[in-house]
Short mmCIF file of C-alpha atoms in Angstrom, two decimals:
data_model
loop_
_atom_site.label_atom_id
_atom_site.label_comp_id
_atom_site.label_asym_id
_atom_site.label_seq_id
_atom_site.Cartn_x
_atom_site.Cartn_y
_atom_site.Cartn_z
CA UNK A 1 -6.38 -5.90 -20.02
CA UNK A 2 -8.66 -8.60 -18.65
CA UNK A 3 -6.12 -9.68 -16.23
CA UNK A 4 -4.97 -6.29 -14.91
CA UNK A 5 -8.54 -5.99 -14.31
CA UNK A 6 -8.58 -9.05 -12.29
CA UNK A 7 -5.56 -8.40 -10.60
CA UNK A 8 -6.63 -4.75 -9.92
CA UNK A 9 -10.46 -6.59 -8.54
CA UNK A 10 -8.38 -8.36 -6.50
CA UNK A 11 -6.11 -6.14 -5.07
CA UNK A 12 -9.28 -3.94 -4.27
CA UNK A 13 -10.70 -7.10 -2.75
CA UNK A 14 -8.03 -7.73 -0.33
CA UNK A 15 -8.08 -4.33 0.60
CA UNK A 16 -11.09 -4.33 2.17
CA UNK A 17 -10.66 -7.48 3.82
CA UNK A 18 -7.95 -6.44 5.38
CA UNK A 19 -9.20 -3.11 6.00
CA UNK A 20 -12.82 -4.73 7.84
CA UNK A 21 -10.69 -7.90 9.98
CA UNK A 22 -9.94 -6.94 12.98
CA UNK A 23 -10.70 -5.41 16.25
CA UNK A 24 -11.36 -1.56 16.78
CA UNK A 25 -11.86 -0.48 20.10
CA UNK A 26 -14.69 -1.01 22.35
CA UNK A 27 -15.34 -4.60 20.14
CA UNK A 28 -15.45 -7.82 21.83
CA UNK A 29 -12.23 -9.93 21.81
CA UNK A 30 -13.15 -13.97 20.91
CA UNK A 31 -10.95 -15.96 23.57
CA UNK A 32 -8.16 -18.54 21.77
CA UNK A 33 -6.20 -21.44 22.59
CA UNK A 34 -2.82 -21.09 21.64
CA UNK A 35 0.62 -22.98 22.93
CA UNK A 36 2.73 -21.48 25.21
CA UNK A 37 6.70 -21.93 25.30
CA UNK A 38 6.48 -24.40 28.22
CA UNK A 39 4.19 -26.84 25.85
CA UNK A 40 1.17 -26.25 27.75
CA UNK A 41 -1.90 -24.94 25.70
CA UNK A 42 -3.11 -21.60 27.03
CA UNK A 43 -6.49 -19.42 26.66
CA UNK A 44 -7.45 -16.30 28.08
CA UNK A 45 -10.14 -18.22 29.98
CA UNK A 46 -7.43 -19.97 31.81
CA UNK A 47 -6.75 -16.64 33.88
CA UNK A 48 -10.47 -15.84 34.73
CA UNK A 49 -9.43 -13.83 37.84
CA UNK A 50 -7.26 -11.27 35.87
CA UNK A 51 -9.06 -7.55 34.99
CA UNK A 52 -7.43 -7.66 31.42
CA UNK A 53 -4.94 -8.33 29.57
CA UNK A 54 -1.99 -6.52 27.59
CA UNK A 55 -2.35 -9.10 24.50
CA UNK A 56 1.18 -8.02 22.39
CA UNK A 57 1.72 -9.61 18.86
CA UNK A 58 5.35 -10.21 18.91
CA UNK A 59 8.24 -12.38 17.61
CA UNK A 60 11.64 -12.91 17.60
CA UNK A 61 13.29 -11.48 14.96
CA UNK A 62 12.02 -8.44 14.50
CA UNK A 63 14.30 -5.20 15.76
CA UNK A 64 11.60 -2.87 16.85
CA UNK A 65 10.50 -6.24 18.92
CA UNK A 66 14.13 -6.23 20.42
CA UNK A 67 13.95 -3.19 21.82
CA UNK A 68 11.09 -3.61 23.47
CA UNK A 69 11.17 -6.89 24.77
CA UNK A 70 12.68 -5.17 28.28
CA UNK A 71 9.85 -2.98 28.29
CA UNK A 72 7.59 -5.66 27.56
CA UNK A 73 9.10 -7.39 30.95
CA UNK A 74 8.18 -4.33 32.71
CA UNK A 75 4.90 -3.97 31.94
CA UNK A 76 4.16 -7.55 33.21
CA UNK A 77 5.88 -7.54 36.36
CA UNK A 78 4.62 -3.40 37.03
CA UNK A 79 0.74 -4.36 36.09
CA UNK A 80 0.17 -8.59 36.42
CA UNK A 81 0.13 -8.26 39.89
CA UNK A 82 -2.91 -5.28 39.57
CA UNK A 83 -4.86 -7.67 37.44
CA UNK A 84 -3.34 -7.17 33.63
CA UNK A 85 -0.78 -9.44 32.46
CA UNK A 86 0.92 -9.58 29.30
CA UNK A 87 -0.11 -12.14 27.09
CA UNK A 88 2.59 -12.22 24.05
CA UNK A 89 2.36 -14.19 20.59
CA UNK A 90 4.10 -14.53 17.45
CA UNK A 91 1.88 -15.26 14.52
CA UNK A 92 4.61 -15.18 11.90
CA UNK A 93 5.02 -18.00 10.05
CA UNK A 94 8.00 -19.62 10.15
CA UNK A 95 8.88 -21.14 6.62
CA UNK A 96 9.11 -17.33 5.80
CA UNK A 97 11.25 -16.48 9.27
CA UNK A 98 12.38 -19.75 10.64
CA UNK A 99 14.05 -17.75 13.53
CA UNK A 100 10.30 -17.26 14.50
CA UNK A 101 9.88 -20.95 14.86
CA UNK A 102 8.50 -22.33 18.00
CA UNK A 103 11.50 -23.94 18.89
CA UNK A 104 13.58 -20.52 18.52
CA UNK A 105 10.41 -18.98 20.79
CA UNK A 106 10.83 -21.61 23.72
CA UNK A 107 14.89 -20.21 23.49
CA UNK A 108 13.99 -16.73 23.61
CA UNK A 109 11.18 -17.28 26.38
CA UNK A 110 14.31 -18.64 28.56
CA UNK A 111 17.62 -16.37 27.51
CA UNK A 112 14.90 -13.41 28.27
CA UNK A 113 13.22 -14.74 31.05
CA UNK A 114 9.85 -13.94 30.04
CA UNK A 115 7.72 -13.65 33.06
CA UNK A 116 5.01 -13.99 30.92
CA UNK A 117 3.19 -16.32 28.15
CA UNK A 118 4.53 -16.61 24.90
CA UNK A 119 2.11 -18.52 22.58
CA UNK A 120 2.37 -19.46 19.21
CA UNK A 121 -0.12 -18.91 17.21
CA UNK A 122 0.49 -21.60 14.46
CA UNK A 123 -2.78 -21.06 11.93
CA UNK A 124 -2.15 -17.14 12.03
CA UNK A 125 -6.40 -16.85 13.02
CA UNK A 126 -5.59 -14.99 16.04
CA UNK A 127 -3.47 -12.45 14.49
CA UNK A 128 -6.27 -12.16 11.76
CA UNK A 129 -8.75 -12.26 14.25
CA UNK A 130 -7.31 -9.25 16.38
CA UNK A 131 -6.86 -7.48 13.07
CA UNK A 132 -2.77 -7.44 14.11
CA UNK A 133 -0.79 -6.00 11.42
CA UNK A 134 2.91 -5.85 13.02
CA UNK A 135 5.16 -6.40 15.69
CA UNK A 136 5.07 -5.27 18.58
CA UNK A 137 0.86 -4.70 18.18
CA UNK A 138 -0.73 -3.76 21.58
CA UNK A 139 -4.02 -4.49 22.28
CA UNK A 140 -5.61 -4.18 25.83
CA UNK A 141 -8.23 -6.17 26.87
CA UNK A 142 -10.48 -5.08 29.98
CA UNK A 143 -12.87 -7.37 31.54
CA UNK A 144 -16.41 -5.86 31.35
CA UNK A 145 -19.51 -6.71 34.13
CA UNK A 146 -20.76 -9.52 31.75
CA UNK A 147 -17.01 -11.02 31.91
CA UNK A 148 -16.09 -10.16 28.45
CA UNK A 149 -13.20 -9.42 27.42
CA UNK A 150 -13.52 -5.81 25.36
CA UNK A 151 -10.57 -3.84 23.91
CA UNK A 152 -9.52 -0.46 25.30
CA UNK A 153 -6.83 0.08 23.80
CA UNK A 154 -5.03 -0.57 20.31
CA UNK A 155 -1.45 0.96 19.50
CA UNK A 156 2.24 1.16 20.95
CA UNK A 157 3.58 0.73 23.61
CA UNK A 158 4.71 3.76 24.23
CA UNK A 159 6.50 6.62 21.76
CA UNK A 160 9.96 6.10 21.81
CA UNK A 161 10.67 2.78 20.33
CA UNK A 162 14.52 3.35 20.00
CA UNK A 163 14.87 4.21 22.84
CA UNK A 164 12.96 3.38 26.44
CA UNK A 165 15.06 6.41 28.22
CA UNK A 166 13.56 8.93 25.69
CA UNK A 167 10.01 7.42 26.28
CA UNK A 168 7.47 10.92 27.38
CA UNK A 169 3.78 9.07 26.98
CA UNK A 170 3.86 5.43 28.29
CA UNK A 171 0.78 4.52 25.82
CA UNK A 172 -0.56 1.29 27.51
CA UNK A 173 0.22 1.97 31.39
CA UNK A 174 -1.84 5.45 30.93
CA UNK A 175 -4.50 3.49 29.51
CA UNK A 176 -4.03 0.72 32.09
CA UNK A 177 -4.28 4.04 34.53
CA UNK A 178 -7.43 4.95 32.62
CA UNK A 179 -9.55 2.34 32.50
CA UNK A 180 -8.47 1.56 36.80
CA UNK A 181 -10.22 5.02 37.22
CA UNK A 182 -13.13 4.12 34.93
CA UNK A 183 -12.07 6.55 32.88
CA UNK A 184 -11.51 6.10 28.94
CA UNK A 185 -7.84 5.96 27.78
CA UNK A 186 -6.63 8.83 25.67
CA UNK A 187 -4.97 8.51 23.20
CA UNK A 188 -7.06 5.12 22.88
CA UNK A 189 -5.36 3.95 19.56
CA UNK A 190 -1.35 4.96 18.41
CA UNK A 191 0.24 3.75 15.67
CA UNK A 192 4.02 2.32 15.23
CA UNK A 193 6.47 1.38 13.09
CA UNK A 194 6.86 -1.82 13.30
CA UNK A 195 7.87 -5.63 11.27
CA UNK A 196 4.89 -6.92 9.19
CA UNK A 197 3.54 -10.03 10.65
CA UNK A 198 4.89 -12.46 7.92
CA UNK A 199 2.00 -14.14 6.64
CA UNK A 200 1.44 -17.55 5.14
CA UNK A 201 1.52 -17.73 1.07
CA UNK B 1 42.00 18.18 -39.83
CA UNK B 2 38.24 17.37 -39.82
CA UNK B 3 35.83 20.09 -38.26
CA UNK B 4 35.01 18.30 -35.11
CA UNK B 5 31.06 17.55 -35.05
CA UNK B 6 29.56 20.08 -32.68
CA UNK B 7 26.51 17.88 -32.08
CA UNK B 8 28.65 14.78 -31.41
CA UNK B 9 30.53 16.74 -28.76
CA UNK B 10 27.36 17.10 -27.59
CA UNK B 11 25.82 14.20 -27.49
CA UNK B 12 29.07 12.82 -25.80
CA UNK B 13 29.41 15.16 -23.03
CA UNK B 14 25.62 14.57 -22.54
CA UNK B 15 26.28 10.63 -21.98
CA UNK B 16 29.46 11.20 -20.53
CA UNK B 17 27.61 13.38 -17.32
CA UNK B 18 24.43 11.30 -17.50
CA UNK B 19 27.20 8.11 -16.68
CA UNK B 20 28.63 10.39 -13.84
CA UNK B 21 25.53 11.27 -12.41
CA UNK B 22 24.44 7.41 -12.49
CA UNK B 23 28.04 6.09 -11.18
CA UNK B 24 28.33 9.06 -8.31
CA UNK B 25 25.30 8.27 -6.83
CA UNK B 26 25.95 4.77 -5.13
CA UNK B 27 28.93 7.20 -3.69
CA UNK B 28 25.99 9.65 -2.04
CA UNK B 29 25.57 9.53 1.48
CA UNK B 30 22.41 9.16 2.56
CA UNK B 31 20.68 11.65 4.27
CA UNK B 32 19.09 12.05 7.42
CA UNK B 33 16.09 13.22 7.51
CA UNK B 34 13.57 14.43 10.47
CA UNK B 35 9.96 15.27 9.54
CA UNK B 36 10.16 18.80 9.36
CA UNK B 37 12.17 18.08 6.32
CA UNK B 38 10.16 15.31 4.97
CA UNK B 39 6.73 15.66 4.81
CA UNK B 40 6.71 18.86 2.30
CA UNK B 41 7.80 16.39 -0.39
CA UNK B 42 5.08 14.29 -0.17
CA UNK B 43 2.81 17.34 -1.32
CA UNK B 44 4.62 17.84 -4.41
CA UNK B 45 3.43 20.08 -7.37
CA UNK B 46 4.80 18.73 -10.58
CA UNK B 47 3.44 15.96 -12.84
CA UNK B 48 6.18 13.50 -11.52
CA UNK B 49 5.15 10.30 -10.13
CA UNK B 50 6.92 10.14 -6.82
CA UNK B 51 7.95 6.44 -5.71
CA UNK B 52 8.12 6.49 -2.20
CA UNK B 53 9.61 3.43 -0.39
CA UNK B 54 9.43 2.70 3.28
CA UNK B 55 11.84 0.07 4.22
CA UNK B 56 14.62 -0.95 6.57
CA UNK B 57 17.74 -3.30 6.28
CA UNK B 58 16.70 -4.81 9.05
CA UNK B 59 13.24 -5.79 7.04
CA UNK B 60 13.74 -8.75 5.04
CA UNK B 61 10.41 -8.39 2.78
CA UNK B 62 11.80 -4.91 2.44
CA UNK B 63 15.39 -5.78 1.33
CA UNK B 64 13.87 -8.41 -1.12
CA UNK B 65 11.88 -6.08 -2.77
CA UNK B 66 14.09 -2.97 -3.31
CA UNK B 67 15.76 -4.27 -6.77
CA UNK B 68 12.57 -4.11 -7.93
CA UNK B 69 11.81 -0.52 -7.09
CA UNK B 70 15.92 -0.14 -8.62
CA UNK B 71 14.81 -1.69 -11.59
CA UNK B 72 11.56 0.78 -12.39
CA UNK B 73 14.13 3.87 -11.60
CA UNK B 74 16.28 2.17 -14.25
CA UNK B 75 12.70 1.83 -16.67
CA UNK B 76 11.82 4.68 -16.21
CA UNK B 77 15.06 7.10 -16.14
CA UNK B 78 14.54 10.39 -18.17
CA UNK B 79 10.97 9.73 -17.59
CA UNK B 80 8.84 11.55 -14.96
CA UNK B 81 8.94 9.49 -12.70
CA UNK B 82 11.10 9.16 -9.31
CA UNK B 83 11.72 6.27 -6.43
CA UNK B 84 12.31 7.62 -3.14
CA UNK B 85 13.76 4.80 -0.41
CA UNK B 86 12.84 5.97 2.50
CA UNK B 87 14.99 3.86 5.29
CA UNK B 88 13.00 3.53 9.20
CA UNK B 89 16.08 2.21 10.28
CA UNK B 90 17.54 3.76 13.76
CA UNK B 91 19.34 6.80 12.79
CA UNK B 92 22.34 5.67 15.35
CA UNK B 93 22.97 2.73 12.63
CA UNK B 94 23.24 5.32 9.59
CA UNK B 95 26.86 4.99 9.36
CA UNK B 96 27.28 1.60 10.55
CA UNK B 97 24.47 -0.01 9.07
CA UNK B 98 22.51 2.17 6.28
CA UNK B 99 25.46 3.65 4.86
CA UNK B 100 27.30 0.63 3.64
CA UNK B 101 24.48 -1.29 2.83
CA UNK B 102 23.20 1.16 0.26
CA UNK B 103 27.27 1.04 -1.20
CA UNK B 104 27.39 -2.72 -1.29
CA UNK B 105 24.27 -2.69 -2.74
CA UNK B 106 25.36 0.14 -5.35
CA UNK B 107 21.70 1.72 -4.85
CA UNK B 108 21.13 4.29 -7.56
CA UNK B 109 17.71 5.56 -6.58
CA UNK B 110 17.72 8.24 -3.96
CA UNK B 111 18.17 7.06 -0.33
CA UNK B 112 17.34 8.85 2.87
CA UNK B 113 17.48 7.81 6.49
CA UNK B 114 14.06 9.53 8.06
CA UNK B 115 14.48 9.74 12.09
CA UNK B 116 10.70 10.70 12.93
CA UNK B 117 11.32 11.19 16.64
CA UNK B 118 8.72 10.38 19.36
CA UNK B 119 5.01 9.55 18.64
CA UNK B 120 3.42 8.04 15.61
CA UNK B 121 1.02 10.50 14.60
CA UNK B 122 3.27 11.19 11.74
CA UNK B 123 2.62 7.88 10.40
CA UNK B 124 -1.09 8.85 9.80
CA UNK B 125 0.15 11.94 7.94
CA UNK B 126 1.81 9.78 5.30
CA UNK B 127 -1.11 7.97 5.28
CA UNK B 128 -4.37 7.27 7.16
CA UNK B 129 -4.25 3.69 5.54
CA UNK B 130 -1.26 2.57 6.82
CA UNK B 131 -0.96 0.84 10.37
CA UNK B 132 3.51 1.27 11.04
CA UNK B 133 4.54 -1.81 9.03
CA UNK B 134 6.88 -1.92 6.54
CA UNK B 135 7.60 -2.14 3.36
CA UNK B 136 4.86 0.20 2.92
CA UNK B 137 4.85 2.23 -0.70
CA UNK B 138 2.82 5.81 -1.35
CA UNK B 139 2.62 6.41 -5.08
CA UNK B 140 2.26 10.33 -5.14
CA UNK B 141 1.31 12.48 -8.09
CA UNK B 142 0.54 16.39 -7.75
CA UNK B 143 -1.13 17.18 -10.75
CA UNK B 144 -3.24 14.25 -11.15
CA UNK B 145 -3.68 14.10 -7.63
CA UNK B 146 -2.71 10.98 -7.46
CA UNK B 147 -1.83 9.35 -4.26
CA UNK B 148 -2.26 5.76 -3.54
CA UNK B 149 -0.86 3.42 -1.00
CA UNK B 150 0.17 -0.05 -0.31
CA UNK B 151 0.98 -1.44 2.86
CA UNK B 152 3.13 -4.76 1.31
CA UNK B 153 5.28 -5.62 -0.40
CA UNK B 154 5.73 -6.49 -4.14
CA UNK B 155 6.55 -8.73 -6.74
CA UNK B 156 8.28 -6.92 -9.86
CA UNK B 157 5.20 -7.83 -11.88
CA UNK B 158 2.83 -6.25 -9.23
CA UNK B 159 5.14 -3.13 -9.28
CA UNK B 160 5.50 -2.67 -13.11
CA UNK B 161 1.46 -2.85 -13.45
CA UNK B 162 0.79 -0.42 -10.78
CA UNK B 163 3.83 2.23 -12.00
CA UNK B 164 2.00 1.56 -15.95
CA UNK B 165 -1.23 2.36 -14.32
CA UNK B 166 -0.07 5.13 -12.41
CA UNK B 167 1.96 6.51 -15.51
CA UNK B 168 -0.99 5.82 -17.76
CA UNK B 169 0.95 3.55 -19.67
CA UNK B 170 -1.30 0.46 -19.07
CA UNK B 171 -2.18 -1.77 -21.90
#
């Protein structure tokens, strides 16, 4: 009894950790420093002149990550140039999926061609930070007057994840279109299936 | 000639079919499902505990956890209490993917492919709590009102406790 109670304490416990971590929208986003797939170390801080940022938890092995990874390539080379690149990284650890190992990042990075960063976020405290809870995990970051980084936008993508020629609301380029027009994206947060982000034991 | 034993007869043909049932269902197909069809069974109105699994083949947390959720249908047979796998694979990978996995695998709880379409707004509908990952689990009760859900995955331990709970069974 005493240990079901303990175990149902902590199960209760981690449940509202989990449910009070993380970002909701309109909160300030803490910069990191993370390592991309060409070895360099990366923060946000490093691309002062960009708007925003399309900040996607992502990986390799997961499928609903697969089929987006084109769109993902879109998305940078349609909106980096107005000021809101995508910023990718894979928080999973890799004892638990080693094909999400840095090594098998820095491979995908160059079969893909990612025009954009992949980082690796090794310690999983950006992940927890954001509040991510799978892959792919949108968030998008708009630079405010005081040059803070604040999140407009939590969710998909878009709302076809099998399939990109089915795709009706393009989620993050209406917000994108939004918050150009000082306007307030709608819908501001989506949800997705999508792969846990595996976490550490 | 003896008089043949009418309860015997019974009580054979009973374990006879309740063998059939168990051996024809890894032989099921699995059903696709869109919402429309879905949803109204997570509002059910009988004092079963509903099990209901979100998972995919694809999901490796997922596919490690399922003979547990097999093993508590097994527990629990006869009881009132049912496991639902609920597969968020792509539909278009029923046959090649979904099908024979659940066949290799010799599932014997009930299996269904959901396709949810566009949007995600369903996903609140299951369950404000959960965010789109998987394996997620809604425990669902209609006369106790019961419905609680976890957005991980489980050990068999974890699983056992929560079903005892759930069933009022706990120690």
């Amino acid at each position: 009894m005493m240990r079901l109670l303990t175990t149902g304490a902590l199960v209760f416990l981690s449940f509202v950790v989990v449910m009070q971590a993380g970002y909701k929208v309109g909160d300030v986003a803490e910069d990191f420093t993370l390592k991309n797939v060409d070895g360099s170390m990366m923060s946000l801080a490093d691309m002062d002149e960009a708007k925003g940022f399309i900040v996607i938890f992502s990986c390799n092995h997961c499928p609903y990550v697969v089929k987006y990874e084109d769109r993902m390539i879109e998305l940078h080379n349609q909106f980096a140039d107005m000021g809101y690149p995508v910023v990718a990284i894979n928080s999973n650890d890799p004892e638990k999926v080693p094909e999400d190992s840095f090594d098998n990042m820095v491979a995908r990075a160059k079969d893909k061609g990612f025009p954009f960063p992949y980082l690796f976020d090794a310690t999983q405290q950006v992940a927890k930070d954001f509040g991510a809870t799978r892959t792919p995990h949108v968030f998008l970051l708009q630079r405010s007057e005081d040059s803070k980084l604040k999140v407009a936008y939590i969710g998909a993508i878009d709302d076809s994840p099998k399939t990109a020629a089915d795709v009706k609301d393009k989620y993050v380029a209406m917000a994108i279109g939004a918050i150009e027009n000082n306007g307030t994206p709608d819908p501001e947060f989506t949800k997705a299936i999508g792969c846990t982000i595996k976490w550490r034991e | 000639m003896k008089k043949p034993n009418i309860s015997l007869c019974f009580c054979l043909l009973f374990v006879s079919l309740a063998l059939f049932s168990a051996e024809s269902r890894a032989g099921e197909k699995v059903e696709l499902v869109d919402l429309k069809t879905f949803m109204p069974m997570l509002q059910p109105q009988n004092d079963t505990l509903y099990i209901v699994n979100f998972w995919a083949t694809w999901c490796s947390p997922c596919v490690k956890e399922l003979p547990h959720f097999e093993k508590i249908g097994k527990e629990y047979a006869g009881r009132k209490v049912k496991v639902i796998l609920v597969s968020l694979d792509f539909a278009d990978e029923l046959q090649q993917r979904v099908q024979p996995f659940v066949e290799k695998r010799k599932l014997q709880s009930d299996v269904m492919l959901l396709d949810p379409g566009r949007g995600g707004e369903w996903i609140d509908q299951v369950d404000s709590r959960w965010s789109g990952a998987i394996p997620a689990t809604l425990f669902i009760n209609g006369s106790t009102r019961l419905r609680a859900f976890h957005e991980k995955s489980f050990t068999y331990e974890e699983l056992s406790a929560l079903v005892q709970t759930y069933t009022g069974e706990q120690q």
